[in-house]
Amino acid sequence: MNTLEIIAAFKKYKVVPVWENNQLKLVGDTASLPGAFIEEIRNNKQELIAFLSRTMDQTANAPIPLVPAQEHYPASNAQRRLWVLSQFDGGTSAYNILKNFYLKGRVVRENLNRAFRLAVQRHESLRTVFREIDGELRQVVLPAMQFDIDFEDISAVADKKVYLKTWASASVAWKFDLANGPLIKVVLLRIADDEYAMIFGMHHIVSDGWSIGVLVKEVMHCYEALCLGKENSMPPVRVQYKDYAHWLDQRIEGSRGTHPRDFWMEQFTNMTDPLNLPTDIPRPGMKSFEGAVSRFQLEPDVYNSILAFCKTNQVTLFNFFRSALTVLLSKFSGQHDITMGTPVSGRNHFELEGQIGLYVNTLPLRIAINHNDTFSELLRNISENSYRSFEFQDYPLDKIIDNLHLKRDTSRSPLFDVMMVLQNTAVGDGSINLTRQHGFDLHPLDDYLYPAGRTSDEALPAKFDLTFNFYNEPDNKFFVEIEYATTLFRKESINRFFRAFQRIIAQVLQNPGIRTGNIDILDAAEREEILYRFNRPVGEVAAISIPSLLEARLQSMGDAPAIICGDVVVSYNELRDRSDRIASCLTTVAGLQP
């Protein structure tokens, strides 16, 4: 593995490498690191140290200072953006983060409720609400917040799976009161004495995907302690989200924000037209959040071939998929300047590992594709672009948008309309053991509801035109989920996108030296349909001029009214005579020829 691959693997395992006091330290769930990967770290230690010493801001590893206690605190850039988006129709529920579980075993409901209460009291983010004070959005940390798990016994329900599917679908539309809270909701449904479903969600303004993992891990730890009659042994949280928000704001607005700001401004010096993919429905004037998600599986041999390709060519899986997706978007849009968004965890400081809050940031990745370049050349360019962009991943997307002074388009998202997400299916940072908790097994609820996998699209809010989610499951199955705006696309188009994506992958794996302009997105059947069936001759067409066709029509209409203006009526015969006189004048006086 090279240095960039090792850095990417650290991200996958949710471990942060830190070069501090001339020592290499690993922060995070180091126990989950495979032995083979640890050996790679040892073999490449010097190169890794050199990389970290060049790129890491040593002041970023100093303790985050705590802000004095106040009645309210400034919201972060990301929180302000989500608050604005939540004001639109459907915006509140569009930014819900949901995680549903199936619990197999004995569950002590009272202890589970107490465990969640302890977590709410431990993390200020779970007691934070958002209010406009003197015209500015502020975080208000409540000293306490009453929280209880909602409970329902469905053991007598005839078709429990249908009932739970309805519950899960309804949770997508949960509306949280941002001004009063709570911004977390948990529902426990008893299926049988030893079976439960737990549906829980949080608003994105106080959490992210990593936060869900932190919360579940802490709740399970406290639950076990309560069941065993032990004291809660978790250390207090030193840094809270309000401290992070102030710390980040100081860095961005200070001298350390100059270089990242200049980088992102350079990336978007010359703005181009937004990505215009062919849609099934004309784009509405106001962006909405109606959407759905289609799930596709990459064949295991294809996925293994991709992994082998990445290893041979020393590129990351992220950059391979980004390159293939860039080709796809360019082919369908006919454009050569492609920008897509991708999320980053935003937890580069060691004190942020166990935090709950909105730390995730989104990077706008822009690349120009030259169809004379080979796929290998495009992959190399994208790898370099990704490397540079991730160097400045802490600079908030909202600041980039503000600095560019973009003209707002209410029908689109600013900067990009397509997102790409590469993730694993681990909860949060991947350190939760789903196999066994105290007294019960914890599994994704979908495993219980859909043992054979989902067979139809699921209605979900769509934040962008398209979002491509790439992820693998523990059994080495690799999936591509395409979240799409149903105000723009129909299911058939999403299927076509995926077929084209598969075809691109097959061609570049077989021939990485293929020019991107020669990559074909149509299979034989689609080519036959477009070239021949859709272009079949409709019959003989007589070679008659347009004036001759008009003349015949005018004669057939005779004295019927052609133009009516007030009391003036002009017949078709009169209209023909007048047009003939004008034509004669134009040919004799102006010298024009028919």
PDB file of C-alpha atoms in Angstrom, residues 251-524:
ATOM      1  CA  ARG A 251      -9.503  29.041  12.564  1.00  0.00           C
ATOM      2  CA  ILE A 252     -11.471  29.864   9.422  1.00  0.00           C
ATOM      3  CA  GLU A 253     -11.601  33.597  10.026  1.00  0.00           C
ATOM      4  CA  GLY A 254      -7.974  33.769  11.143  1.00  0.00           C
ATOM      5  CA  SER A 255      -4.725  33.367   9.239  1.00  0.00           C
ATOM      6  CA  ARG A 256      -5.134  29.582   9.063  1.00  0.00           C
ATOM      7  CA  GLY A 257      -8.207  30.029   6.891  1.00  0.00           C
ATOM      8  CA  THR A 258      -6.423  32.011   4.177  1.00  0.00           C
ATOM      9  CA  HIS A 259      -4.770  29.100   2.365  1.00  0.00           C
ATOM     10  CA  PRO A 260      -7.925  26.905   2.280  1.00  0.00           C
ATOM     11  CA  ARG A 261     -10.022  29.868   1.157  1.00  0.00           C
ATOM     12  CA  ASP A 262      -7.602  30.659  -1.670  1.00  0.00           C
ATOM     13  CA  PHE A 263      -7.575  27.021  -2.764  1.00  0.00           C
ATOM     14  CA  TRP A 264     -11.348  26.773  -3.065  1.00  0.00           C
ATOM     15  CA  MET A 265     -11.627  30.150  -4.768  1.00  0.00           C
ATOM     16  CA  GLU A 266      -9.076  28.969  -7.345  1.00  0.00           C
ATOM     17  CA  GLN A 267     -11.079  25.795  -7.927  1.00  0.00           C
ATOM     18  CA  PHE A 268     -14.088  27.862  -8.977  1.00  0.00           C
ATOM     19  CA  THR A 269     -12.437  30.847 -10.637  1.00  0.00           C
ATOM     20  CA  ASN A 270     -14.390  30.338 -13.852  1.00  0.00           C
ATOM     21  CA  MET A 271     -17.927  29.184 -13.222  1.00  0.00           C
ATOM     22  CA  THR A 272     -19.609  27.073 -15.887  1.00  0.00           C
ATOM     23  CA  ASP A 273     -23.182  26.030 -16.561  1.00  0.00           C
ATOM     24  CA  PRO A 274     -24.728  23.669 -14.007  1.00  0.00           C
ATOM     25  CA  LEU A 275     -24.906  20.005 -14.871  1.00  0.00           C
ATOM     26  CA  ASN A 276     -27.833  19.433 -17.245  1.00  0.00           C
ATOM     27  CA  LEU A 277     -28.744  15.764 -17.280  1.00  0.00           C
ATOM     28  CA  PRO A 278     -31.687  14.623 -19.406  1.00  0.00           C
ATOM     29  CA  THR A 279     -34.754  14.526 -17.151  1.00  0.00           C
ATOM     30  CA  ASP A 280     -38.112  12.841 -17.577  1.00  0.00           C
ATOM     31  CA  ILE A 281     -39.959  15.821 -16.113  1.00  0.00           C
ATOM     32  CA  PRO A 282     -39.161  19.526 -16.681  1.00  0.00           C
ATOM     33  CA  ARG A 283     -37.273  21.003 -13.731  1.00  0.00           C
ATOM     34  CA  PRO A 284     -39.702  22.840 -11.431  1.00  0.00           C
ATOM     35  CA  GLY A 285     -38.972  26.456 -10.565  1.00  0.00           C
ATOM     36  CA  MET A 286     -38.656  25.666  -6.856  1.00  0.00           C
ATOM     37  CA  LYS A 287     -36.502  22.815  -5.568  1.00  0.00           C
ATOM     38  CA  SER A 288     -38.341  20.297  -3.406  1.00  0.00           C
ATOM     39  CA  PHE A 289     -37.391  17.137  -1.538  1.00  0.00           C
ATOM     40  CA  GLU A 290     -39.677  14.456  -2.994  1.00  0.00           C
ATOM     41  CA  GLY A 291     -37.540  11.472  -3.801  1.00  0.00           C
ATOM     42  CA  ALA A 292     -36.941   7.748  -3.822  1.00  0.00           C
ATOM     43  CA  VAL A 293     -33.988   5.372  -3.737  1.00  0.00           C
ATOM     44  CA  SER A 294     -33.154   2.431  -6.009  1.00  0.00           C
ATOM     45  CA  ARG A 295     -30.766  -0.252  -4.814  1.00  0.00           C
ATOM     46  CA  PHE A 296     -28.505  -2.223  -7.161  1.00  0.00           C
ATOM     47  CA  GLN A 297     -25.885  -4.864  -6.459  1.00  0.00           C
ATOM     48  CA  LEU A 298     -22.558  -5.116  -8.227  1.00  0.00           C
ATOM     49  CA  GLU A 299     -21.735  -8.718  -9.027  1.00  0.00           C
ATOM     50  CA  PRO A 300     -19.085 -10.096  -6.630  1.00  0.00           C
ATOM     51  CA  ASP A 301     -16.629 -10.848  -9.455  1.00  0.00           C
ATOM     52  CA  VAL A 302     -16.989  -7.273 -10.739  1.00  0.00           C
ATOM     53  CA  TYR A 303     -16.400  -5.830  -7.268  1.00  0.00           C
ATOM     54  CA  ASN A 304     -13.360  -8.079  -6.746  1.00  0.00           C
ATOM     55  CA  SER A 305     -12.016  -7.015 -10.149  1.00  0.00           C
ATOM     56  CA  ILE A 306     -12.387  -3.374  -9.125  1.00  0.00           C
ATOM     57  CA  LEU A 307     -10.496  -4.017  -5.879  1.00  0.00           C
ATOM     58  CA  ALA A 308      -7.715  -5.795  -7.804  1.00  0.00           C
ATOM     59  CA  PHE A 309      -7.577  -2.941 -10.338  1.00  0.00           C
ATOM     60  CA  CYS A 310      -7.245  -0.353  -7.565  1.00  0.00           C
ATOM     61  CA  LYS A 311      -4.485  -2.329  -5.866  1.00  0.00           C
ATOM     62  CA  THR A 312      -2.549  -2.838  -9.108  1.00  0.00           C
ATOM     63  CA  ASN A 313      -2.834   0.816 -10.104  1.00  0.00           C
ATOM     64  CA  GLN A 314      -2.341   2.136  -6.553  1.00  0.00           C
ATOM     65  CA  VAL A 315      -5.530   4.151  -6.507  1.00  0.00           C
ATOM     66  CA  THR A 316      -8.320   4.324  -3.964  1.00  0.00           C
ATOM     67  CA  LEU A 317     -11.760   2.858  -4.440  1.00  0.00           C
ATOM     68  CA  PHE A 318     -13.176   6.347  -3.988  1.00  0.00           C
ATOM     69  CA  ASN A 319     -11.211   7.757  -6.911  1.00  0.00           C
ATOM     70  CA  PHE A 320     -12.070   4.795  -9.148  1.00  0.00           C
ATOM     71  CA  PHE A 321     -15.785   5.276  -8.592  1.00  0.00           C
ATOM     72  CA  ARG A 322     -15.475   9.050  -8.874  1.00  0.00           C
ATOM     73  CA  SER A 323     -13.729   8.637 -12.252  1.00  0.00           C
ATOM     74  CA  ALA A 324     -16.354   6.212 -13.567  1.00  0.00           C
ATOM     75  CA  LEU A 325     -19.135   8.475 -12.320  1.00  0.00           C
ATOM     76  CA  THR A 326     -17.488  11.493 -13.974  1.00  0.00           C
ATOM     77  CA  VAL A 327     -17.550   9.651 -17.310  1.00  0.00           C
ATOM     78  CA  LEU A 328     -21.204   8.737 -16.765  1.00  0.00           C
ATOM     79  CA  LEU A 329     -22.282  12.307 -15.987  1.00  0.00           C
ATOM     80  CA  SER A 330     -20.266  13.719 -18.891  1.00  0.00           C
ATOM     81  CA  LYS A 331     -21.735  11.213 -21.347  1.00  0.00           C
ATOM     82  CA  PHE A 332     -25.335  11.867 -20.332  1.00  0.00           C
ATOM     83  CA  SER A 333     -25.001  15.649 -20.075  1.00  0.00           C
ATOM     84  CA  GLY A 334     -22.638  16.241 -22.985  1.00  0.00           C
ATOM     85  CA  GLN A 335     -20.607  18.520 -20.680  1.00  0.00           C
ATOM     86  CA  HIS A 336     -16.885  18.411 -19.915  1.00  0.00           C
ATOM     87  CA  ASP A 337     -16.770  20.302 -16.607  1.00  0.00           C
ATOM     88  CA  ILE A 338     -18.158  18.108 -13.830  1.00  0.00           C
ATOM     89  CA  THR A 339     -18.667  19.070 -10.185  1.00  0.00           C
ATOM     90  CA  MET A 340     -20.067  16.685  -7.605  1.00  0.00           C
ATOM     91  CA  GLY A 341     -20.260  16.826  -3.832  1.00  0.00           C
ATOM     92  CA  THR A 342     -18.898  14.300  -1.350  1.00  0.00           C
ATOM     93  CA  PRO A 343     -19.128  14.248   2.460  1.00  0.00           C
ATOM     94  CA  VAL A 344     -16.174  14.140   4.866  1.00  0.00           C
ATOM     95  CA  SER A 345     -16.373  13.357   8.583  1.00  0.00           C
ATOM     96  CA  GLY A 346     -14.971  16.707   9.760  1.00  0.00           C
ATOM     97  CA  ARG A 347     -13.385  15.063  12.820  1.00  0.00           C
ATOM     98  CA  ASN A 348      -9.700  15.656  12.216  1.00  0.00           C
ATOM     99  CA  HIS A 349      -9.081  16.740  15.803  1.00  0.00           C
ATOM    100  CA  PHE A 350      -8.519  13.948  18.319  1.00  0.00           C
ATOM    101  CA  GLU A 351     -11.047  15.438  20.776  1.00  0.00           C
ATOM    102  CA  LEU A 352     -13.895  15.098  18.298  1.00  0.00           C
ATOM    103  CA  GLU A 353     -13.904  11.302  18.037  1.00  0.00           C
ATOM    104  CA  GLY A 354     -16.577  10.686  20.663  1.00  0.00           C
ATOM    105  CA  GLN A 355     -18.690  13.761  20.008  1.00  0.00           C
ATOM    106  CA  ILE A 356     -22.307  14.047  18.915  1.00  0.00           C
ATOM    107  CA  GLY A 357     -23.042  16.923  16.583  1.00  0.00           C
ATOM    108  CA  LEU A 358     -23.015  18.206  13.023  1.00  0.00           C
ATOM    109  CA  TYR A 359     -19.338  17.776  12.192  1.00  0.00           C
ATOM    110  CA  VAL A 360     -19.699  16.410   8.668  1.00  0.00           C
ATOM    111  CA  ASN A 361     -18.695  18.737   5.835  1.00  0.00           C
ATOM    112  CA  THR A 362     -19.313  18.488   2.085  1.00  0.00           C
ATOM    113  CA  LEU A 363     -16.606  19.101  -0.505  1.00  0.00           C
ATOM    114  CA  PRO A 364     -17.417  20.323  -4.032  1.00  0.00           C
ATOM    115  CA  LEU A 365     -15.077  18.256  -6.234  1.00  0.00           C
ATOM    116  CA  ARG A 366     -14.578  19.769  -9.692  1.00  0.00           C
ATOM    117  CA  ILE A 367     -12.746  18.193 -12.629  1.00  0.00           C
ATOM    118  CA  ALA A 368     -12.485  18.867 -16.354  1.00  0.00           C
ATOM    119  CA  ILE A 369     -12.750  15.747 -18.509  1.00  0.00           C
ATOM    120  CA  ASN A 370     -11.006  15.641 -21.894  1.00  0.00           C
ATOM    121  CA  HIS A 371     -12.452  12.911 -24.062  1.00  0.00           C
ATOM    122  CA  ASN A 372      -9.091  12.506 -25.804  1.00  0.00           C
ATOM    123  CA  ASP A 373      -7.569  11.400 -22.485  1.00  0.00           C
ATOM    124  CA  THR A 374      -7.503   7.739 -21.550  1.00  0.00           C
ATOM    125  CA  PHE A 375      -9.376   6.506 -18.510  1.00  0.00           C
ATOM    126  CA  SER A 376      -6.023   5.967 -16.784  1.00  0.00           C
ATOM    127  CA  GLU A 377      -5.142   9.619 -17.366  1.00  0.00           C
ATOM    128  CA  LEU A 378      -8.531  10.760 -16.061  1.00  0.00           C
ATOM    129  CA  LEU A 379      -8.089   8.526 -12.999  1.00  0.00           C
ATOM    130  CA  ARG A 380      -4.661  10.033 -12.324  1.00  0.00           C
ATOM    131  CA  ASN A 381      -6.022  13.594 -12.657  1.00  0.00           C
ATOM    132  CA  ILE A 382      -8.943  12.845 -10.367  1.00  0.00           C
ATOM    133  CA  SER A 383      -6.677  11.197  -7.779  1.00  0.00           C
ATOM    134  CA  GLU A 384      -4.510  14.320  -7.659  1.00  0.00           C
ATOM    135  CA  ASN A 385      -7.569  16.560  -7.486  1.00  0.00           C
ATOM    136  CA  SER A 386      -9.084  14.518  -4.644  1.00  0.00           C
ATOM    137  CA  TYR A 387      -5.803  14.554  -2.729  1.00  0.00           C
ATOM    138  CA  ARG A 388      -5.566  18.349  -2.941  1.00  0.00           C
ATOM    139  CA  SER A 389      -9.230  18.856  -2.089  1.00  0.00           C
ATOM    140  CA  PHE A 390      -9.089  16.613   0.984  1.00  0.00           C
ATOM    141  CA  GLU A 391      -6.145  18.654   2.245  1.00  0.00           C
ATOM    142  CA  PHE A 392      -8.623  21.505   2.782  1.00  0.00           C
ATOM    143  CA  GLN A 393     -11.613  19.448   3.859  1.00  0.00           C
ATOM    144  CA  ASP A 394     -12.271  21.456   7.027  1.00  0.00           C
ATOM    145  CA  TYR A 395     -13.228  24.601   5.126  1.00  0.00           C
ATOM    146  CA  PRO A 396     -17.047  24.726   5.310  1.00  0.00           C
ATOM    147  CA  LEU A 397     -19.037  24.369   2.114  1.00  0.00           C
ATOM    148  CA  ASP A 398     -21.219  27.271   3.208  1.00  0.00           C
ATOM    149  CA  LYS A 399     -18.177  29.558   3.367  1.00  0.00           C
ATOM    150  CA  ILE A 400     -17.147  28.491  -0.145  1.00  0.00           C
ATOM    151  CA  ILE A 401     -20.636  29.323  -1.440  1.00  0.00           C
ATOM    152  CA  ASP A 402     -20.689  32.664   0.380  1.00  0.00           C
ATOM    153  CA  ASN A 403     -17.221  33.628  -0.838  1.00  0.00           C
ATOM    154  CA  LEU A 404     -18.150  32.897  -4.462  1.00  0.00           C
ATOM    155  CA  HIS A 405     -21.190  35.222  -4.296  1.00  0.00           C
ATOM    156  CA  LEU A 406     -23.192  32.796  -6.385  1.00  0.00           C
ATOM    157  CA  LYS A 407     -26.424  33.849  -8.001  1.00  0.00           C
ATOM    158  CA  ARG A 408     -29.022  31.726  -6.246  1.00  0.00           C
ATOM    159  CA  ASP A 409     -31.204  29.451  -8.347  1.00  0.00           C
ATOM    160  CA  THR A 410     -34.268  28.277  -6.431  1.00  0.00           C
ATOM    161  CA  SER A 411     -34.562  25.213  -8.681  1.00  0.00           C
ATOM    162  CA  ARG A 412     -31.105  23.859  -7.843  1.00  0.00           C
ATOM    163  CA  SER A 413     -28.562  23.345  -5.100  1.00  0.00           C
ATOM    164  CA  PRO A 414     -25.603  25.736  -5.236  1.00  0.00           C
ATOM    165  CA  LEU A 415     -22.395  24.453  -6.917  1.00  0.00           C
ATOM    166  CA  PHE A 416     -23.560  20.883  -7.595  1.00  0.00           C
ATOM    167  CA  ASP A 417     -26.677  18.754  -8.026  1.00  0.00           C
ATOM    168  CA  VAL A 418     -25.068  15.299  -7.753  1.00  0.00           C
ATOM    169  CA  MET A 419     -23.554  13.725  -4.635  1.00  0.00           C
ATOM    170  CA  MET A 420     -21.237  10.732  -4.314  1.00  0.00           C
ATOM    171  CA  VAL A 421     -20.891   8.850  -1.036  1.00  0.00           C
ATOM    172  CA  LEU A 422     -18.539   5.922  -0.396  1.00  0.00           C
ATOM    173  CA  GLN A 423     -19.209   4.287   2.948  1.00  0.00           C
ATOM    174  CA  ASN A 424     -19.415   1.018   4.812  1.00  0.00           C
ATOM    175  CA  THR A 425     -22.510  -0.191   6.629  1.00  0.00           C
ATOM    176  CA  ALA A 426     -20.975   0.028  10.093  1.00  0.00           C
ATOM    177  CA  VAL A 427     -22.931   2.154  12.529  1.00  0.00           C
ATOM    178  CA  GLY A 428     -21.039   5.399  13.068  1.00  0.00           C
ATOM    179  CA  ASP A 429     -17.323   4.783  13.521  1.00  0.00           C
ATOM    180  CA  GLY A 430     -17.627   1.005  13.073  1.00  0.00           C
ATOM    181  CA  SER A 431     -16.724   0.174  16.675  1.00  0.00           C
ATOM    182  CA  ILE A 432     -20.144  -1.183  17.691  1.00  0.00           C
ATOM    183  CA  ASN A 433     -20.436  -4.928  18.028  1.00  0.00           C
ATOM    184  CA  LEU A 434     -23.793  -5.677  16.401  1.00  0.00           C
ATOM    185  CA  THR A 435     -23.453  -9.373  17.140  1.00  0.00           C
ATOM    186  CA  ARG A 436     -24.139  -9.180  20.835  1.00  0.00           C
ATOM    187  CA  GLN A 437     -25.315  -6.603  23.346  1.00  0.00           C
ATOM    188  CA  HIS A 438     -26.277  -7.234  26.964  1.00  0.00           C
ATOM    189  CA  GLY A 439     -29.113  -9.755  26.741  1.00  0.00           C
ATOM    190  CA  PHE A 440     -29.932  -9.303  23.064  1.00  0.00           C
ATOM    191  CA  ASP A 441     -28.546  -9.228  19.540  1.00  0.00           C
ATOM    192  CA  LEU A 442     -28.740  -5.933  17.673  1.00  0.00           C
ATOM    193  CA  HIS A 443     -29.350  -6.048  13.908  1.00  0.00           C
ATOM    194  CA  PRO A 444     -30.584  -3.667  11.207  1.00  0.00           C
ATOM    195  CA  LEU A 445     -34.377  -3.788  11.104  1.00  0.00           C
ATOM    196  CA  ASP A 446     -34.263  -4.320   7.331  1.00  0.00           C
ATOM    197  CA  ASP A 447     -32.689  -7.736   7.937  1.00  0.00           C
ATOM    198  CA  TYR A 448     -35.896  -8.726   9.717  1.00  0.00           C
ATOM    199  CA  LEU A 449     -38.341  -6.955   7.396  1.00  0.00           C
ATOM    200  CA  TYR A 450     -36.682  -7.847   4.100  1.00  0.00           C
ATOM    201  CA  PRO A 451     -34.715 -11.092   4.545  1.00  0.00           C
ATOM    202  CA  ALA A 452     -34.355 -11.431   0.757  1.00  0.00           C
ATOM    203  CA  GLY A 453     -33.545  -7.724   0.284  1.00  0.00           C
ATOM    204  CA  ARG A 454     -35.737  -4.896  -0.932  1.00  0.00           C
ATOM    205  CA  THR A 455     -37.449  -5.524  -4.259  1.00  0.00           C
ATOM    206  CA  SER A 456     -38.920  -2.070  -4.868  1.00  0.00           C
ATOM    207  CA  ASP A 457     -37.891   1.540  -4.557  1.00  0.00           C
ATOM    208  CA  GLU A 458     -38.229   3.171  -1.172  1.00  0.00           C
ATOM    209  CA  ALA A 459     -39.698   6.666  -0.914  1.00  0.00           C
ATOM    210  CA  LEU A 460     -37.142   8.931   0.774  1.00  0.00           C
ATOM    211  CA  PRO A 461     -36.458  12.670   0.716  1.00  0.00           C
ATOM    212  CA  ALA A 462     -33.943  13.600  -1.991  1.00  0.00           C
ATOM    213  CA  LYS A 463     -31.608  16.441  -1.083  1.00  0.00           C
ATOM    214  CA  PHE A 464     -30.057  16.535  -4.577  1.00  0.00           C
ATOM    215  CA  ASP A 465     -31.007  15.570  -8.124  1.00  0.00           C
ATOM    216  CA  LEU A 466     -28.993  12.369  -7.743  1.00  0.00           C
ATOM    217  CA  THR A 467     -26.980  10.838  -4.911  1.00  0.00           C
ATOM    218  CA  PHE A 468     -24.834   7.777  -5.601  1.00  0.00           C
ATOM    219  CA  ASN A 469     -24.205   5.782  -2.408  1.00  0.00           C
ATOM    220  CA  PHE A 470     -21.539   3.063  -2.674  1.00  0.00           C
ATOM    221  CA  TYR A 471     -21.253   0.609   0.194  1.00  0.00           C
ATOM    222  CA  ASN A 472     -20.402  -2.983   1.011  1.00  0.00           C
ATOM    223  CA  GLU A 473     -21.971  -5.285   3.564  1.00  0.00           C
ATOM    224  CA  PRO A 474     -20.178  -7.747   5.862  1.00  0.00           C
ATOM    225  CA  ASP A 475     -20.865 -10.678   3.514  1.00  0.00           C
ATOM    226  CA  ASN A 476     -18.804  -8.915   0.811  1.00  0.00           C
ATOM    227  CA  LYS A 477     -21.862  -7.815  -1.131  1.00  0.00           C
ATOM    228  CA  PHE A 478     -21.367  -4.427  -2.719  1.00  0.00           C
ATOM    229  CA  PHE A 479     -24.300  -2.143  -3.457  1.00  0.00           C
ATOM    230  CA  VAL A 480     -24.965   1.071  -5.312  1.00  0.00           C
ATOM    231  CA  GLU A 481     -27.944   3.047  -4.063  1.00  0.00           C
ATOM    232  CA  ILE A 482     -29.154   5.860  -6.290  1.00  0.00           C
ATOM    233  CA  GLU A 483     -31.265   8.407  -4.461  1.00  0.00           C
ATOM    234  CA  TYR A 484     -33.158  10.520  -6.968  1.00  0.00           C
ATOM    235  CA  ALA A 485     -35.564  13.453  -7.136  1.00  0.00           C
ATOM    236  CA  THR A 486     -38.910  12.111  -8.300  1.00  0.00           C
ATOM    237  CA  THR A 487     -39.768  15.603  -9.540  1.00  0.00           C
ATOM    238  CA  LEU A 488     -37.134  15.047 -12.255  1.00  0.00           C
ATOM    239  CA  PHE A 489     -36.599  11.331 -12.870  1.00  0.00           C
ATOM    240  CA  ARG A 490     -38.611   8.183 -13.227  1.00  0.00           C
ATOM    241  CA  LYS A 491     -37.479   4.740 -12.154  1.00  0.00           C
ATOM    242  CA  GLU A 492     -36.699   3.703 -15.758  1.00  0.00           C
ATOM    243  CA  SER A 493     -34.100   6.459 -16.100  1.00  0.00           C
ATOM    244  CA  ILE A 494     -32.397   5.424 -12.872  1.00  0.00           C
ATOM    245  CA  ASN A 495     -32.182   1.870 -14.203  1.00  0.00           C
ATOM    246  CA  ARG A 496     -30.647   3.251 -17.387  1.00  0.00           C
ATOM    247  CA  PHE A 497     -28.067   5.244 -15.402  1.00  0.00           C
ATOM    248  CA  PHE A 498     -27.014   2.118 -13.535  1.00  0.00           C
ATOM    249  CA  ARG A 499     -26.787  -0.016 -16.687  1.00  0.00           C
ATOM    250  CA  ALA A 500     -24.584   2.638 -18.283  1.00  0.00           C
ATOM    251  CA  PHE A 501     -22.453   2.807 -15.130  1.00  0.00           C
ATOM    252  CA  GLN A 502     -21.949  -0.958 -15.219  1.00  0.00           C
ATOM    253  CA  ARG A 503     -20.972  -0.770 -18.876  1.00  0.00           C
ATOM    254  CA  ILE A 504     -18.409   1.966 -18.184  1.00  0.00           C
ATOM    255  CA  ILE A 505     -16.846  -0.128 -15.399  1.00  0.00           C
ATOM    256  CA  ALA A 506     -16.658  -3.210 -17.613  1.00  0.00           C
ATOM    257  CA  GLN A 507     -14.879  -1.313 -20.400  1.00  0.00           C
ATOM    258  CA  VAL A 508     -12.308   0.462 -18.216  1.00  0.00           C
ATOM    259  CA  LEU A 509     -11.482  -2.713 -16.309  1.00  0.00           C
ATOM    260  CA  GLN A 510     -10.850  -4.505 -19.581  1.00  0.00           C
ATOM    261  CA  ASN A 511      -8.931  -1.609 -21.139  1.00  0.00           C
ATOM    262  CA  PRO A 512      -7.762   1.211 -18.843  1.00  0.00           C
ATOM    263  CA  GLY A 513      -6.111   2.822 -21.869  1.00  0.00           C
ATOM    264  CA  ILE A 514      -9.423   3.410 -23.625  1.00  0.00           C
ATOM    265  CA  ARG A 515     -10.045   7.040 -24.489  1.00  0.00           C
ATOM    266  CA  THR A 516     -12.953   8.382 -22.463  1.00  0.00           C
ATOM    267  CA  GLY A 517     -14.565   9.636 -25.664  1.00  0.00           C
ATOM    268  CA  ASN A 518     -14.687   6.052 -26.944  1.00  0.00           C
ATOM    269  CA  ILE A 519     -16.376   4.617 -23.860  1.00  0.00           C
ATOM    270  CA  ASP A 520     -19.824   3.388 -24.835  1.00  0.00           C
ATOM    271  CA  ILE A 521     -22.788   3.776 -22.477  1.00  0.00           C
ATOM    272  CA  LEU A 522     -25.231   1.769 -24.636  1.00  0.00           C
ATOM    273  CA  ASP A 523     -25.487  -1.982 -24.869  1.00  0.00           C
ATOM    274  CA  ALA A 524     -26.428  -3.727 -28.129  1.00  0.00           C
TER     275      ALA A 524
END
